[in-house]
């Protein structure tokens, strides 16, 4: 089982003009990424936003499926959403991992564009086999802010399909990346 | 470039009790799967529903991003959604492919459970290399009806993660399956 944690950042991310913003929670980001995380044995899934009303919204959605009427209707939703921790910042998420693991995690940023410090999927698979904790961070909106990416320990190479088009949704990108990192082909 | 077409069926699919239903359109199914289809060079993406109001809804969403104000806001959405054709049935989708290709496509069903006639990802990759047209069909709700699956030419093996949990969203499953089928690892 890989010692891998996942975070979805709603801050610091950029909008279409490159300005740093805090984006809004998307309901299906909670569901789809938690279900992929559960499938691939991810230890926790951090949903990161500094906005208190957005934190409350995410908690309300999750509670519906874990404790509310959603739990009876479809228990497999709740068992995935239980992996979620809501945090105010990526630093808080990393500190939470440090409490659990007794070691501060290595931070791995994702980005749809090539980056000078990219590591390949294969290289990252090898690093994960060493067993140290890693936090893999996905960005919402137009992606993680460069100020965050440039301070990460690693930047994972982008997914390349067979065309120039590189506008996968974060839900699709997270699913593909977990599949590439974790399942032996 | 693979000679591969994708369909998302809202009928015939089953609900949690196994009854055959027509499910509702989900906005992000249009976006996420068209963006993945565009990334992986899929020829067309058929959104299949017999319900006329649901067809109208899908058309309205697509028009917003291709011709409406969404086209200026984010042109990469429209260039993916252009792959979508709305059809009333899976047979209509297959007939549309026959018009384009001059050959009726082989039908490949997907299912989250193991099936006696499963073919592996590797086997299907080999079949695609022969160049004949194939229609890969995903089900919404609790999945494609067995009446449809049992008549398909092939049933693709399910995605297995590293756990028993097999409740990926159709958006995530479609993205992973296209990545496994099309990108050389």
CSV table of C-alpha atoms in Angstrom, one decimal:
chain,number,residue,atom,x,y,z
A,1,UNK,CA,0.0,0.0,0.0
A,2,UNK,CA,1.6,3.3,-1.0
A,3,UNK,CA,2.2,5.9,1.7
A,4,UNK,CA,0.3,8.5,-0.3
A,5,UNK,CA,-2.0,11.3,0.6
A,6,UNK,CA,-3.9,13.6,-1.8
A,7,UNK,CA,-5.0,17.2,-1.5
A,8,UNK,CA,-7.4,19.3,-3.6
A,9,UNK,CA,-6.4,23.0,-3.3
A,10,UNK,CA,-9.0,25.7,-3.7
A,11,UNK,CA,-6.2,28.1,-2.6
A,12,UNK,CA,-3.6,29.1,-3.8
A,13,UNK,CA,-4.8,28.6,-7.4
A,14,UNK,CA,-5.0,31.0,-10.4
A,15,UNK,CA,-7.9,32.2,-12.4
A,16,UNK,CA,-7.9,32.5,-16.2
A,17,UNK,CA,-6.0,35.7,-16.0
A,18,UNK,CA,-3.3,34.2,-13.8
A,19,UNK,CA,-4.4,36.1,-10.6
A,20,UNK,CA,-4.3,34.1,-7.3
A,21,UNK,CA,-7.8,33.3,-6.0
A,22,UNK,CA,-9.7,31.1,-3.7
A,23,UNK,CA,-12.0,29.0,-5.8
A,24,UNK,CA,-15.4,27.5,-4.9
A,25,UNK,CA,-16.1,23.9,-3.7
A,26,UNK,CA,-17.5,21.7,-6.5
A,27,UNK,CA,-19.7,18.9,-5.1
A,28,UNK,CA,-18.5,16.3,-7.6
A,29,UNK,CA,-14.8,17.0,-6.7
A,30,UNK,CA,-15.6,15.7,-3.2
A,31,UNK,CA,-17.4,12.5,-4.6
A,32,UNK,CA,-15.2,11.6,-7.6
A,33,UNK,CA,-11.8,12.1,-6.0
A,34,UNK,CA,-12.7,10.4,-2.7
A,35,UNK,CA,-14.1,7.4,-4.7
A,36,UNK,CA,-10.8,7.3,-6.7
A,37,UNK,CA,-8.8,7.7,-3.5
A,38,UNK,CA,-10.7,4.8,-1.8
A,39,UNK,CA,-10.2,2.6,-4.9
A,40,UNK,CA,-6.4,3.2,-5.0
A,41,UNK,CA,-5.7,3.0,-1.2
A,42,UNK,CA,-4.9,6.7,-0.6
A,43,UNK,CA,-4.6,7.3,3.2
A,44,UNK,CA,-6.5,10.6,3.4
A,45,UNK,CA,-8.0,13.2,1.0
A,46,UNK,CA,-7.6,16.8,2.1
A,47,UNK,CA,-10.0,19.4,0.7
A,48,UNK,CA,-8.3,22.7,1.3
A,49,UNK,CA,-10.0,26.1,1.4
A,50,UNK,CA,-9.5,29.1,3.7
A,51,UNK,CA,-13.1,30.2,3.2
A,52,UNK,CA,-15.2,29.3,6.3
A,53,UNK,CA,-18.5,29.2,4.4
A,54,UNK,CA,-17.0,26.8,1.8
A,55,UNK,CA,-15.7,24.6,4.6
A,56,UNK,CA,-19.2,24.5,6.1
A,57,UNK,CA,-20.7,23.6,2.7
A,58,UNK,CA,-18.2,20.7,2.2
A,59,UNK,CA,-18.9,19.4,5.7
A,60,UNK,CA,-22.6,19.5,5.1
A,61,UNK,CA,-22.3,17.5,1.9
A,62,UNK,CA,-20.1,14.9,3.5
A,63,UNK,CA,-22.4,14.6,6.6
A,64,UNK,CA,-25.4,13.9,4.3
A,65,UNK,CA,-23.7,10.8,3.0
A,66,UNK,CA,-22.0,9.6,6.2
A,67,UNK,CA,-24.7,10.3,8.8
A,68,UNK,CA,-27.7,11.6,6.9
A,69,UNK,CA,-30.2,10.0,4.6
A,70,UNK,CA,-27.6,9.5,1.9
A,71,UNK,CA,-25.9,6.8,4.1
A,72,UNK,CA,-28.9,4.5,3.8
A,73,UNK,CA,-29.5,5.3,0.1
A,74,UNK,CA,-25.9,4.6,-1.0
A,75,UNK,CA,-23.4,3.5,1.7
A,76,UNK,CA,-20.5,3.3,-0.8
A,77,UNK,CA,-20.5,7.1,-1.1
A,78,UNK,CA,-20.0,7.6,2.7
A,79,UNK,CA,-17.2,5.0,2.9
A,80,UNK,CA,-15.3,7.1,0.3
A,81,UNK,CA,-16.1,10.5,1.7
A,82,UNK,CA,-14.9,9.4,5.1
A,83,UNK,CA,-11.4,9.8,3.7
A,84,UNK,CA,-11.9,13.6,3.5
A,85,UNK,CA,-10.4,16.1,6.0
A,86,UNK,CA,-11.3,19.7,5.5
A,87,UNK,CA,-8.2,22.0,6.1
A,88,UNK,CA,-7.7,25.7,5.9
A,89,UNK,CA,-4.3,25.5,4.1
A,90,UNK,CA,-2.0,23.0,2.5
A,91,UNK,CA,0.4,23.6,5.4
A,92,UNK,CA,-2.3,22.4,7.8
A,93,UNK,CA,-2.8,19.3,5.7
A,94,UNK,CA,0.9,18.6,5.7
A,95,UNK,CA,1.1,19.1,9.5
A,96,UNK,CA,-1.8,16.7,9.9
A,97,UNK,CA,0.1,14.0,8.0
A,98,UNK,CA,3.2,14.8,10.2
A,99,UNK,CA,1.1,14.0,13.3
A,100,UNK,CA,0.0,10.7,11.9
A,101,UNK,CA,3.3,9.6,10.3
A,102,UNK,CA,5.7,11.3,12.7
A,103,UNK,CA,7.4,12.7,9.6
A,104,UNK,CA,6.6,15.7,7.5
A,105,UNK,CA,5.5,14.6,4.1
A,106,UNK,CA,7.3,15.4,0.8
A,107,UNK,CA,5.1,17.7,-1.2
A,108,UNK,CA,4.4,16.8,-4.8
A,109,UNK,CA,2.6,19.4,-7.0
A,110,UNK,CA,0.7,18.7,-10.2
A,111,UNK,CA,0.5,21.0,-13.2
A,112,UNK,CA,-1.0,20.5,-16.7
A,113,UNK,CA,2.1,22.3,-18.2
A,114,UNK,CA,5.7,21.0,-18.4
A,115,UNK,CA,7.9,22.4,-15.6
A,116,UNK,CA,11.7,22.5,-15.3
A,117,UNK,CA,11.6,20.3,-12.2
A,118,UNK,CA,9.2,17.6,-13.5
A,119,UNK,CA,9.6,14.0,-12.4
A,120,UNK,CA,8.2,11.2,-14.4
A,121,UNK,CA,5.4,8.9,-13.3
A,122,UNK,CA,8.0,6.1,-13.2
A,123,UNK,CA,10.4,8.0,-11.0
A,124,UNK,CA,7.6,8.9,-8.6
A,125,UNK,CA,6.5,5.3,-8.4
A,126,UNK,CA,10.1,4.4,-7.4
A,127,UNK,CA,10.2,7.1,-4.8
A,128,UNK,CA,6.8,5.9,-3.3
A,129,UNK,CA,8.3,2.4,-3.0
A,130,UNK,CA,10.7,3.7,-0.4
A,131,UNK,CA,7.8,4.2,2.0
A,132,UNK,CA,8.1,7.8,3.1
A,133,UNK,CA,4.8,9.9,3.3
A,134,UNK,CA,4.0,12.0,0.2
A,135,UNK,CA,1.2,14.6,-0.3
A,136,UNK,CA,0.1,14.8,-3.9
A,137,UNK,CA,-1.5,18.2,-4.5
A,138,UNK,CA,-4.1,19.0,-7.2
A,139,UNK,CA,-5.3,22.5,-8.1
A,140,UNK,CA,-8.8,23.6,-9.0
A,141,UNK,CA,-9.7,26.5,-11.3
A,142,UNK,CA,-6.8,27.2,-13.7
A,143,UNK,CA,-4.3,25.3,-11.5
A,144,UNK,CA,-2.0,25.7,-8.6
A,145,UNK,CA,-0.2,29.0,-8.2
A,146,UNK,CA,3.4,29.0,-9.3
A,147,UNK,CA,4.4,30.4,-5.8
A,148,UNK,CA,3.3,27.0,-4.4
A,149,UNK,CA,4.6,24.9,-7.3
A,150,UNK,CA,8.1,26.4,-7.1
A,151,UNK,CA,8.4,25.5,-3.4
A,152,UNK,CA,7.2,21.8,-3.7
A,153,UNK,CA,9.7,19.0,-3.4
A,154,UNK,CA,8.6,17.6,-6.7
A,155,UNK,CA,6.4,18.5,-9.7
A,156,UNK,CA,4.8,15.5,-11.3
A,157,UNK,CA,5.0,15.5,-15.1
A,158,UNK,CA,1.7,16.4,-16.9
A,159,UNK,CA,-0.6,13.7,-18.4
A,160,UNK,CA,0.0,13.6,-22.1
A,161,UNK,CA,-2.7,12.1,-24.3
A,162,UNK,CA,-2.1,11.7,-28.0
A,163,UNK,CA,-3.1,15.3,-28.8
A,164,UNK,CA,-2.0,18.8,-27.9
A,165,UNK,CA,-5.2,19.3,-26.0
A,166,UNK,CA,-4.5,19.3,-22.2
A,167,UNK,CA,-7.6,20.4,-20.5
A,168,UNK,CA,-8.7,17.4,-18.5
A,169,UNK,CA,-10.9,18.1,-15.5
A,170,UNK,CA,-9.2,17.8,-12.1
A,171,UNK,CA,-11.5,14.9,-11.4
A,172,UNK,CA,-10.3,13.0,-14.5
A,173,UNK,CA,-6.7,14.0,-14.0
A,174,UNK,CA,-6.7,12.8,-10.4
A,175,UNK,CA,-8.2,9.5,-11.4
A,176,UNK,CA,-5.7,8.9,-14.2
A,177,UNK,CA,-2.7,9.9,-12.1
A,178,UNK,CA,-3.6,7.6,-9.2
A,179,UNK,CA,-4.1,4.7,-11.7
A,180,UNK,CA,-0.7,5.4,-13.3
A,181,UNK,CA,1.1,5.7,-9.9
A,182,UNK,CA,-0.5,2.8,-8.1
A,183,UNK,CA,-1.6,0.0,-10.3
A,184,UNK,CA,1.0,-2.4,-11.6
A,185,UNK,CA,0.5,-2.6,-15.4
B,1,UNK,CA,-5.0,7.3,-33.9
B,2,UNK,CA,-7.4,4.6,-32.6
B,3,UNK,CA,-10.6,4.1,-34.5
B,4,UNK,CA,-12.6,4.5,-31.2
B,5,UNK,CA,-15.9,6.1,-30.4
B,6,UNK,CA,-17.4,6.5,-26.9
B,7,UNK,CA,-21.0,6.5,-25.8
B,8,UNK,CA,-22.5,7.4,-22.4
B,9,UNK,CA,-25.8,5.6,-22.0
B,10,UNK,CA,-28.7,7.0,-19.9
B,11,UNK,CA,-30.8,4.1,-21.1
B,12,UNK,CA,-30.8,1.1,-20.8
B,13,UNK,CA,-29.2,1.3,-17.3
B,14,UNK,CA,-30.3,0.0,-14.0
B,15,UNK,CA,-31.1,1.7,-10.7
B,16,UNK,CA,-30.0,0.5,-7.3
B,17,UNK,CA,-32.7,-2.2,-7.3
B,18,UNK,CA,-31.7,-3.5,-10.7
B,19,UNK,CA,-34.7,-2.1,-12.5
B,20,UNK,CA,-34.1,-0.7,-16.0
B,21,UNK,CA,-34.5,3.0,-16.1
B,22,UNK,CA,-33.6,6.1,-18.1
B,23,UNK,CA,-31.3,8.3,-15.9
B,24,UNK,CA,-31.0,12.1,-15.9
B,25,UNK,CA,-28.2,14.0,-17.7
B,26,UNK,CA,-25.4,15.2,-15.4
B,27,UNK,CA,-23.7,18.4,-16.6
B,28,UNK,CA,-20.2,17.3,-15.6
B,29,UNK,CA,-20.6,14.0,-17.5
B,30,UNK,CA,-20.8,16.1,-20.7
B,31,UNK,CA,-17.7,18.2,-19.8
B,32,UNK,CA,-15.4,15.7,-18.2
B,33,UNK,CA,-15.9,12.9,-20.7
B,34,UNK,CA,-15.7,15.2,-23.8
B,35,UNK,CA,-12.4,16.7,-22.4
B,36,UNK,CA,-11.0,13.2,-21.9
B,37,UNK,CA,-12.2,12.1,-25.3
B,38,UNK,CA,-10.5,15.2,-26.9
B,39,UNK,CA,-7.3,14.4,-25.0
B,40,UNK,CA,-7.2,10.8,-26.2
B,41,UNK,CA,-8.2,11.3,-29.8
B,42,UNK,CA,-11.7,9.8,-29.6
B,43,UNK,CA,-13.6,10.3,-32.9
B,44,UNK,CA,-17.0,11.2,-31.4
B,45,UNK,CA,-18.7,11.1,-28.0
B,46,UNK,CA,-22.4,10.0,-28.1
B,47,UNK,CA,-24.6,11.1,-25.3
B,48,UNK,CA,-27.6,8.7,-25.4
B,49,UNK,CA,-31.0,9.4,-23.9
B,50,UNK,CA,-34.5,8.6,-25.2
B,51,UNK,CA,-36.0,11.5,-23.2
B,52,UNK,CA,-36.6,14.6,-25.3
B,53,UNK,CA,-36.4,17.1,-22.5
B,54,UNK,CA,-33.1,15.6,-21.5
B,55,UNK,CA,-31.8,15.8,-25.1
B,56,UNK,CA,-32.9,19.5,-25.1
B,57,UNK,CA,-31.1,20.1,-21.8
B,58,UNK,CA,-27.8,18.6,-23.1
B,59,UNK,CA,-28.1,20.6,-26.4
B,60,UNK,CA,-28.6,23.8,-24.4
B,61,UNK,CA,-25.5,23.2,-22.2
B,62,UNK,CA,-23.4,22.4,-25.3
B,63,UNK,CA,-24.6,25.4,-27.2
B,64,UNK,CA,-23.6,27.7,-24.3
B,65,UNK,CA,-20.0,26.7,-24.6
B,66,UNK,CA,-19.8,26.4,-28.4
B,67,UNK,CA,-21.8,29.4,-29.6
B,68,UNK,CA,-22.8,31.3,-26.4
B,69,UNK,CA,-21.0,33.4,-23.9
B,70,UNK,CA,-19.1,30.3,-22.7
B,71,UNK,CA,-17.2,30.2,-26.0
B,72,UNK,CA,-15.5,33.5,-25.2
B,73,UNK,CA,-15.0,32.7,-21.5
B,74,UNK,CA,-13.3,29.3,-22.1
B,75,UNK,CA,-12.8,28.2,-25.7
B,76,UNK,CA,-11.2,24.9,-24.7
B,77,UNK,CA,-14.6,23.7,-23.3
B,78,UNK,CA,-16.3,24.2,-26.7
B,79,UNK,CA,-13.6,22.4,-28.6
B,80,UNK,CA,-14.2,19.3,-26.5
B,81,UNK,CA,-18.0,19.5,-26.4
B,82,UNK,CA,-18.0,19.7,-30.2
B,83,UNK,CA,-17.2,15.9,-30.1
B,84,UNK,CA,-20.7,15.3,-28.7
B,85,UNK,CA,-23.6,13.9,-30.7
B,86,UNK,CA,-27.0,13.5,-28.9
B,87,UNK,CA,-28.7,10.3,-29.9
B,88,UNK,CA,-32.0,8.6,-28.8
B,89,UNK,CA,-30.5,5.1,-28.6
B,90,UNK,CA,-27.3,3.2,-28.7
B,91,UNK,CA,-28.4,1.7,-32.0
B,92,UNK,CA,-28.7,5.2,-33.4
B,93,UNK,CA,-25.2,5.9,-32.3
B,94,UNK,CA,-23.9,2.8,-33.9
B,95,UNK,CA,-25.7,3.6,-37.1
B,96,UNK,CA,-24.2,7.1,-37.2
B,97,UNK,CA,-20.7,5.4,-37.0
B,98,UNK,CA,-21.7,3.1,-39.8
B,99,UNK,CA,-22.5,6.1,-42.0
B,100,UNK,CA,-19.1,7.7,-41.2
B,101,UNK,CA,-17.0,4.5,-41.4
B,102,UNK,CA,-19.0,2.5,-44.0
B,103,UNK,CA,-18.8,-0.3,-41.5
B,104,UNK,CA,-21.0,-1.1,-38.4
B,105,UNK,CA,-18.9,-0.8,-35.3
B,106,UNK,CA,-18.0,-3.5,-32.8
B,107,UNK,CA,-19.8,-2.8,-29.6
B,108,UNK,CA,-17.7,-2.9,-26.4
B,109,UNK,CA,-19.6,-2.7,-23.1
B,110,UNK,CA,-18.1,-1.6,-19.8
B,111,UNK,CA,-19.1,-3.0,-16.4
B,112,UNK,CA,-17.7,-2.5,-12.8
B,113,UNK,CA,-18.2,-6.2,-12.1
B,114,UNK,CA,-16.4,-9.2,-13.6
B,115,UNK,CA,-18.2,-10.8,-16.5
B,116,UNK,CA,-17.8,-14.2,-18.2
B,117,UNK,CA,-17.0,-12.6,-21.5
B,118,UNK,CA,-14.5,-10.0,-20.3
B,119,UNK,CA,-11.6,-9.1,-22.5
B,120,UNK,CA,-8.5,-7.5,-21.0
B,121,UNK,CA,-7.2,-4.0,-21.6
B,122,UNK,CA,-4.2,-5.5,-23.4
B,123,UNK,CA,-6.4,-7.7,-25.6
B,124,UNK,CA,-8.6,-4.7,-26.5
B,125,UNK,CA,-5.5,-2.6,-27.3
B,126,UNK,CA,-4.5,-5.3,-29.8
B,127,UNK,CA,-7.9,-5.4,-31.4
B,128,UNK,CA,-7.9,-1.6,-31.8
B,129,UNK,CA,-4.6,-1.7,-33.6
B,130,UNK,CA,-6.4,-3.7,-36.4
B,131,UNK,CA,-8.2,-0.4,-37.2
B,132,UNK,CA,-11.8,-1.4,-37.3
B,133,UNK,CA,-14.3,1.0,-35.7
B,134,UNK,CA,-15.3,0.3,-32.1
B,135,UNK,CA,-18.0,1.9,-29.9
B,136,UNK,CA,-17.0,1.8,-26.2
B,137,UNK,CA,-20.2,2.2,-24.0
B,138,UNK,CA,-20.3,3.5,-20.5
B,139,UNK,CA,-23.4,3.3,-18.3
B,140,UNK,CA,-24.7,6.0,-15.9
B,141,UNK,CA,-26.7,5.2,-12.7
B,142,UNK,CA,-25.9,1.7,-11.4
B,143,UNK,CA,-24.5,0.7,-14.8
B,144,UNK,CA,-25.6,-0.8,-18.2
B,145,UNK,CA,-28.5,-3.2,-18.2
B,146,UNK,CA,-27.5,-6.9,-18.6
B,147,UNK,CA,-29.8,-7.2,-21.6
B,148,UNK,CA,-27.4,-4.8,-23.4
B,149,UNK,CA,-24.2,-6.2,-22.0
B,150,UNK,CA,-25.0,-9.7,-23.0
B,151,UNK,CA,-25.5,-8.7,-26.7
B,152,UNK,CA,-22.3,-6.6,-26.9
B,153,UNK,CA,-19.4,-8.0,-29.0
B,154,UNK,CA,-17.0,-7.6,-26.1
B,155,UNK,CA,-17.2,-6.7,-22.4
B,156,UNK,CA,-14.1,-4.8,-21.2
B,157,UNK,CA,-12.6,-6.1,-17.9
B,158,UNK,CA,-13.4,-3.9,-14.9
B,159,UNK,CA,-10.8,-1.4,-13.5
B,160,UNK,CA,-9.2,-2.9,-10.4
B,161,UNK,CA,-7.5,-0.6,-8.0
B,162,UNK,CA,-5.7,-2.1,-5.0
B,163,UNK,CA,-8.8,-2.5,-2.9
B,164,UNK,CA,-12.1,-4.3,-3.1
B,165,UNK,CA,-13.9,-1.0,-3.4
B,166,UNK,CA,-15.1,-0.6,-7.0
B,167,UNK,CA,-17.4,2.5,-7.0
B,168,UNK,CA,-15.6,4.9,-9.3
B,169,UNK,CA,-17.7,7.6,-10.9
B,170,UNK,CA,-18.4,7.1,-14.6
B,171,UNK,CA,-16.3,10.2,-15.3
B,172,UNK,CA,-13.3,8.8,-13.5
B,173,UNK,CA,-13.7,5.3,-15.0
B,174,UNK,CA,-14.0,6.7,-18.5
B,175,UNK,CA,-10.8,8.8,-18.0
B,176,UNK,CA,-8.8,5.8,-16.6
B,177,UNK,CA,-10.0,3.4,-19.3
B,178,UNK,CA,-9.1,5.8,-22.2
B,179,UNK,CA,-5.7,6.3,-20.6
B,180,UNK,CA,-5.1,2.6,-20.3
B,181,UNK,CA,-6.3,1.8,-23.8
B,182,UNK,CA,-4.6,4.6,-25.8
B,183,UNK,CA,-1.4,5.9,-24.2
B,184,UNK,CA,1.7,3.7,-24.7
B,185,UNK,CA,3.2,3.1,-21.3
